[in-house]
C-alpha atoms as an extended CHARMM CRD file, in Angstrom:
* protein
*
       126  EXT
         1         1  UNK       CA            -20.9090000000       25.0350000000       18.7110000000  PROA      1               0.0000000000
         2         2  UNK       CA            -22.9260000000       22.3860000000       20.5720000000  PROA      2               0.0000000000
         3         3  UNK       CA            -20.2160000000       19.7360000000       20.0890000000  PROA      3               0.0000000000
         4         4  UNK       CA            -17.6390000000       22.2070000000       21.4260000000  PROA      4               0.0000000000
         5         5  UNK       CA            -19.7280000000       22.7410000000       24.5960000000  PROA      5               0.0000000000
         6         6  UNK       CA            -20.0970000000       18.9810000000       25.0920000000  PROA      6               0.0000000000
         7         7  UNK       CA            -16.3230000000       18.4790000000       24.8360000000  PROA      7               0.0000000000
         8         8  UNK       CA            -15.6260000000       21.3540000000       27.2270000000  PROA      8               0.0000000000
         9         9  UNK       CA            -18.1700000000       19.9740000000       29.7100000000  PROA      9               0.0000000000
        10        10  UNK       CA            -16.7820000000       16.4200000000       29.4110000000  PROA      10              0.0000000000
        11        11  UNK       CA            -13.2430000000       17.6660000000       29.9900000000  PROA      11              0.0000000000
        12        12  UNK       CA            -14.3260000000       19.7400000000       32.9740000000  PROA      12              0.0000000000
        13        13  UNK       CA            -16.3870000000       16.8580000000       34.4140000000  PROA      13              0.0000000000
        14        14  UNK       CA            -13.5320000000       14.3590000000       34.0990000000  PROA      14              0.0000000000
        15        15  UNK       CA            -11.2010000000       16.8360000000       35.7580000000  PROA      15              0.0000000000
        16        16  UNK       CA            -13.5480000000       17.3010000000       38.7030000000  PROA      16              0.0000000000
        17        17  UNK       CA            -14.8630000000       13.7470000000       39.1230000000  PROA      17              0.0000000000
        18        18  UNK       CA            -12.0490000000       11.7780000000       37.5720000000  PROA      18              0.0000000000
        19        19  UNK       CA            -12.3000000000        9.3960000000       34.6600000000  PROA      19              0.0000000000
        20        20  UNK       CA             -9.9500000000        6.6950000000       35.8640000000  PROA      20              0.0000000000
        21        21  UNK       CA            -12.1600000000        5.3310000000       38.6730000000  PROA      21              0.0000000000
        22        22  UNK       CA            -11.3440000000        5.1940000000       42.3580000000  PROA      22              0.0000000000
        23        23  UNK       CA             -7.7010000000        5.2010000000       43.3390000000  PROA      23              0.0000000000
        24        24  UNK       CA             -6.8560000000        2.7520000000       46.1210000000  PROA      24              0.0000000000
        25        25  UNK       CA             -4.2470000000        3.7330000000       48.6470000000  PROA      25              0.0000000000
        26        26  UNK       CA             -1.3040000000        1.3450000000       48.5430000000  PROA      26              0.0000000000
        27        27  UNK       CA             -0.8920000000       -1.0800000000       51.4170000000  PROA      27              0.0000000000
        28        28  UNK       CA              1.5990000000       -0.2590000000       54.1770000000  PROA      28              0.0000000000
        29        29  UNK       CA              3.5910000000       -3.5400000000       54.0650000000  PROA      29              0.0000000000
        30        30  UNK       CA              5.2270000000       -3.0860000000       57.4850000000  PROA      30              0.0000000000
        31        31  UNK       CA              1.8900000000       -2.3890000000       59.1860000000  PROA      31              0.0000000000
        32        32  UNK       CA              0.3080000000       -5.2810000000       57.2740000000  PROA      32              0.0000000000
        33        33  UNK       CA              2.9690000000       -7.7910000000       58.4320000000  PROA      33              0.0000000000
        34        34  UNK       CA              2.8110000000       -6.4490000000       61.9990000000  PROA      34              0.0000000000
        35        35  UNK       CA             -0.9850000000       -6.8330000000       61.9790000000  PROA      35              0.0000000000
        36        36  UNK       CA             -0.7450000000      -10.3920000000       60.6240000000  PROA      36              0.0000000000
        37        37  UNK       CA              1.7310000000      -11.3780000000       63.3420000000  PROA      37              0.0000000000
        38        38  UNK       CA             -0.4270000000       -9.7400000000       66.0230000000  PROA      38              0.0000000000
        39        39  UNK       CA             -3.4740000000      -11.5960000000       64.6990000000  PROA      39              0.0000000000
        40        40  UNK       CA             -1.7230000000      -14.9630000000       64.6500000000  PROA      40              0.0000000000
        41        41  UNK       CA             -0.1900000000      -14.3670000000       68.1040000000  PROA      41              0.0000000000
        42        42  UNK       CA             -3.6570000000      -13.6250000000       69.4980000000  PROA      42              0.0000000000
        43        43  UNK       CA             -5.0170000000      -16.8700000000       68.0090000000  PROA      43              0.0000000000
        44        44  UNK       CA             -2.0300000000      -18.8870000000       69.2410000000  PROA      44              0.0000000000
        45        45  UNK       CA             -2.4740000000      -17.4930000000       72.7740000000  PROA      45              0.0000000000
        46        46  UNK       CA             -6.1310000000      -18.5880000000       72.8270000000  PROA      46              0.0000000000
        47        47  UNK       CA             -7.6150000000      -15.1630000000       72.0710000000  PROA      47              0.0000000000
        48        48  UNK       CA            -10.6590000000      -14.5050000000       69.9370000000  PROA      48              0.0000000000
        49        49  UNK       CA            -11.4050000000      -12.7200000000       66.7000000000  PROA      49              0.0000000000
        50        50  UNK       CA            -13.7120000000      -10.4150000000       68.6840000000  PROA      50              0.0000000000
        51        51  UNK       CA            -10.7400000000       -9.2380000000       70.7860000000  PROA      51              0.0000000000
        52        52  UNK       CA             -9.0600000000       -7.8600000000       67.6800000000  PROA      52              0.0000000000
        53        53  UNK       CA            -12.2020000000       -5.8970000000       66.7670000000  PROA      53              0.0000000000
        54        54  UNK       CA            -11.7910000000       -4.0550000000       70.1080000000  PROA      54              0.0000000000
        55        55  UNK       CA             -8.1070000000       -3.4620000000       69.4680000000  PROA      55              0.0000000000
        56        56  UNK       CA             -6.8360000000        0.0400000000       68.6710000000  PROA      56              0.0000000000
        57        57  UNK       CA             -6.5850000000        0.2530000000       65.7460000000  PROA      57              0.0000000000
        58        58  UNK       CA             -9.2950000000       -2.2990000000       65.0340000000  PROA      58              0.0000000000
        59        59  UNK       CA             -8.2590000000       -5.4350000000       63.1280000000  PROA      59              0.0000000000
        60        60  UNK       CA            -11.0130000000       -7.1650000000       61.1590000000  PROA      60              0.0000000000
        61        61  UNK       CA            -10.2200000000      -10.8790000000       60.8290000000  PROA      61              0.0000000000
        62        62  UNK       CA            -11.7280000000      -13.6930000000       58.7880000000  PROA      62              0.0000000000
        63        63  UNK       CA            -10.3600000000      -17.2050000000       59.1340000000  PROA      63              0.0000000000
        64        64  UNK       CA            -12.6560000000      -20.2310000000       58.8270000000  PROA      64              0.0000000000
        65        65  UNK       CA            -10.3760000000      -22.5060000000       60.8760000000  PROA      65              0.0000000000
        66        66  UNK       CA            -10.2240000000      -20.0430000000       63.7750000000  PROA      66              0.0000000000
        67        67  UNK       CA            -13.9430000000      -19.2990000000       63.7700000000  PROA      67              0.0000000000
        68        68  UNK       CA            -14.5650000000      -23.0560000000       63.3630000000  PROA      68              0.0000000000
        69        69  UNK       CA            -12.8440000000      -23.8420000000       66.6540000000  PROA      69              0.0000000000
        70        70  UNK       CA             -9.3480000000      -24.9070000000       65.5840000000  PROA      70              0.0000000000
        71        71  UNK       CA             -6.4460000000      -23.9830000000       67.8410000000  PROA      71              0.0000000000
        72        72  UNK       CA             -3.2370000000      -22.5270000000       66.4220000000  PROA      72              0.0000000000
        73        73  UNK       CA             -0.3370000000      -24.5260000000       67.8550000000  PROA      73              0.0000000000
        74        74  UNK       CA              2.3620000000      -22.6490000000       65.9530000000  PROA      74              0.0000000000
        75        75  UNK       CA              2.9160000000      -20.6890000000       62.7690000000  PROA      75              0.0000000000
        76        76  UNK       CA              5.6970000000      -19.5690000000       60.4560000000  PROA      76              0.0000000000
        77        77  UNK       CA              5.6730000000      -16.7910000000       57.8770000000  PROA      77              0.0000000000
        78        78  UNK       CA              6.8860000000      -18.4720000000       54.6820000000  PROA      78              0.0000000000
        79        79  UNK       CA              7.8630000000      -15.1770000000       53.0850000000  PROA      79              0.0000000000
        80        80  UNK       CA              7.6700000000      -11.4060000000       53.5650000000  PROA      80              0.0000000000
        81        81  UNK       CA              4.6460000000      -11.2640000000       51.3020000000  PROA      81              0.0000000000
        82        82  UNK       CA              3.9880000000       -9.5890000000       47.9870000000  PROA      82              0.0000000000
        83        83  UNK       CA              2.3800000000       -6.1960000000       47.5790000000  PROA      83              0.0000000000
        84        84  UNK       CA             -0.4990000000       -5.9360000000       45.1200000000  PROA      84              0.0000000000
        85        85  UNK       CA             -2.1570000000       -2.5190000000       45.1530000000  PROA      85              0.0000000000
        86        86  UNK       CA             -4.0730000000       -2.1500000000       48.4290000000  PROA      86              0.0000000000
        87        87  UNK       CA             -3.1520000000       -5.5960000000       49.8260000000  PROA      87              0.0000000000
        88        88  UNK       CA             -0.2360000000       -7.6630000000       51.0460000000  PROA      88              0.0000000000
        89        89  UNK       CA             -0.4410000000      -11.3770000000       50.2020000000  PROA      89              0.0000000000
        90        90  UNK       CA              1.4880000000      -13.4440000000       52.7290000000  PROA      90              0.0000000000
        91        91  UNK       CA              1.9910000000      -17.2210000000       52.8500000000  PROA      91              0.0000000000
        92        92  UNK       CA              1.9290000000      -18.7350000000       56.3190000000  PROA      92              0.0000000000
        93        93  UNK       CA              2.4840000000      -22.2850000000       57.4930000000  PROA      93              0.0000000000
        94        94  UNK       CA             -0.0210000000      -23.0850000000       60.2370000000  PROA      94              0.0000000000
        95        95  UNK       CA              0.0700000000      -25.9880000000       62.6720000000  PROA      95              0.0000000000
        96        96  UNK       CA             -3.6000000000      -26.4740000000       63.5900000000  PROA      96              0.0000000000
        97        97  UNK       CA             -5.2810000000      -28.6240000000       66.1870000000  PROA      97              0.0000000000
        98        98  UNK       CA             -8.9320000000      -29.3660000000       65.4950000000  PROA      98              0.0000000000
        99        99  UNK       CA            -11.3060000000      -30.5150000000       68.2250000000  PROA      99              0.0000000000
       100       100  UNK       CA            -11.3030000000      -34.3170000000       68.2650000000  PROA      100             0.0000000000
       101       101  UNK       CA             -8.0740000000      -34.7420000000       66.2670000000  PROA      101             0.0000000000
       102       102  UNK       CA             -5.2570000000      -36.7680000000       67.8270000000  PROA      102             0.0000000000
       103       103  UNK       CA             -2.3830000000      -34.7440000000       66.3710000000  PROA      103             0.0000000000
       104       104  UNK       CA             -2.0100000000      -31.2280000000       64.9470000000  PROA      104             0.0000000000
       105       105  UNK       CA             -1.8450000000      -30.8890000000       61.1620000000  PROA      105             0.0000000000
       106       106  UNK       CA              0.3090000000      -28.5360000000       59.0990000000  PROA      106             0.0000000000
       107       107  UNK       CA             -1.2450000000      -26.4110000000       56.3910000000  PROA      107             0.0000000000
       108       108  UNK       CA              0.1700000000      -23.6100000000       54.2210000000  PROA      108             0.0000000000
       109       109  UNK       CA             -2.3120000000      -20.8150000000       53.5580000000  PROA      109             0.0000000000
       110       110  UNK       CA             -2.3140000000      -17.3030000000       52.1220000000  PROA      110             0.0000000000
       111       111  UNK       CA             -3.5110000000      -14.2740000000       54.0570000000  PROA      111             0.0000000000
       112       112  UNK       CA             -4.6230000000      -11.0720000000       52.3560000000  PROA      112             0.0000000000
       113       113  UNK       CA             -3.9050000000       -8.0440000000       54.5490000000  PROA      113             0.0000000000
       114       114  UNK       CA             -5.1590000000       -4.5260000000       53.9300000000  PROA      114             0.0000000000
       115       115  UNK       CA             -4.3180000000       -1.3960000000       55.9080000000  PROA      115             0.0000000000
       116       116  UNK       CA             -6.7490000000        1.2290000000       54.5710000000  PROA      116             0.0000000000
       117       117  UNK       CA             -9.3430000000        2.3590000000       55.5560000000  PROA      117             0.0000000000
       118       118  UNK       CA             -9.2340000000       -0.3210000000       58.3080000000  PROA      118             0.0000000000
       119       119  UNK       CA             -6.7970000000       -3.1380000000       58.9570000000  PROA      119             0.0000000000
       120       120  UNK       CA             -8.0770000000       -6.4310000000       57.5620000000  PROA      120             0.0000000000
       121       121  UNK       CA             -6.5590000000       -9.9190000000       57.8110000000  PROA      121             0.0000000000
       122       122  UNK       CA             -8.4600000000      -12.4080000000       55.6530000000  PROA      122             0.0000000000
       123       123  UNK       CA             -7.5710000000      -15.9730000000       54.7710000000  PROA      123             0.0000000000
       124       124  UNK       CA             -7.5590000000      -16.2940000000       50.9800000000  PROA      124             0.0000000000
       125       125  UNK       CA            -10.0940000000      -18.8790000000       49.8950000000  PROA      125             0.0000000000
       126       126  UNK       CA             -8.7920000000      -20.4620000000       46.6990000000  PROA      126             0.0000000000
């Protein structure tokens, strides 16, 4: 009888709490691309990462080149991105101008964009 009670309790507990772990909401790919473009436009126009934190909805950004003082001369989305669970992975070609450099340099990077619970645009560090 004790084993029966344990199995009943375990079944009930898994039904209430869930046994499969947390379920992530899938990324909204259109919102993710729109947020990436808005982020890159802000950088290209001389804006700051802090400006996007005040944006409605807030966009949390991490990019070492931007926070390190590089200017974004131009950019091009290489593709529409690929959806992986809660994120959109998007390749972008950046034309960056670093302080002290004579000419801008091109670099292809990947951004990881999430849309839930907040919008995040992070440069993938590989």
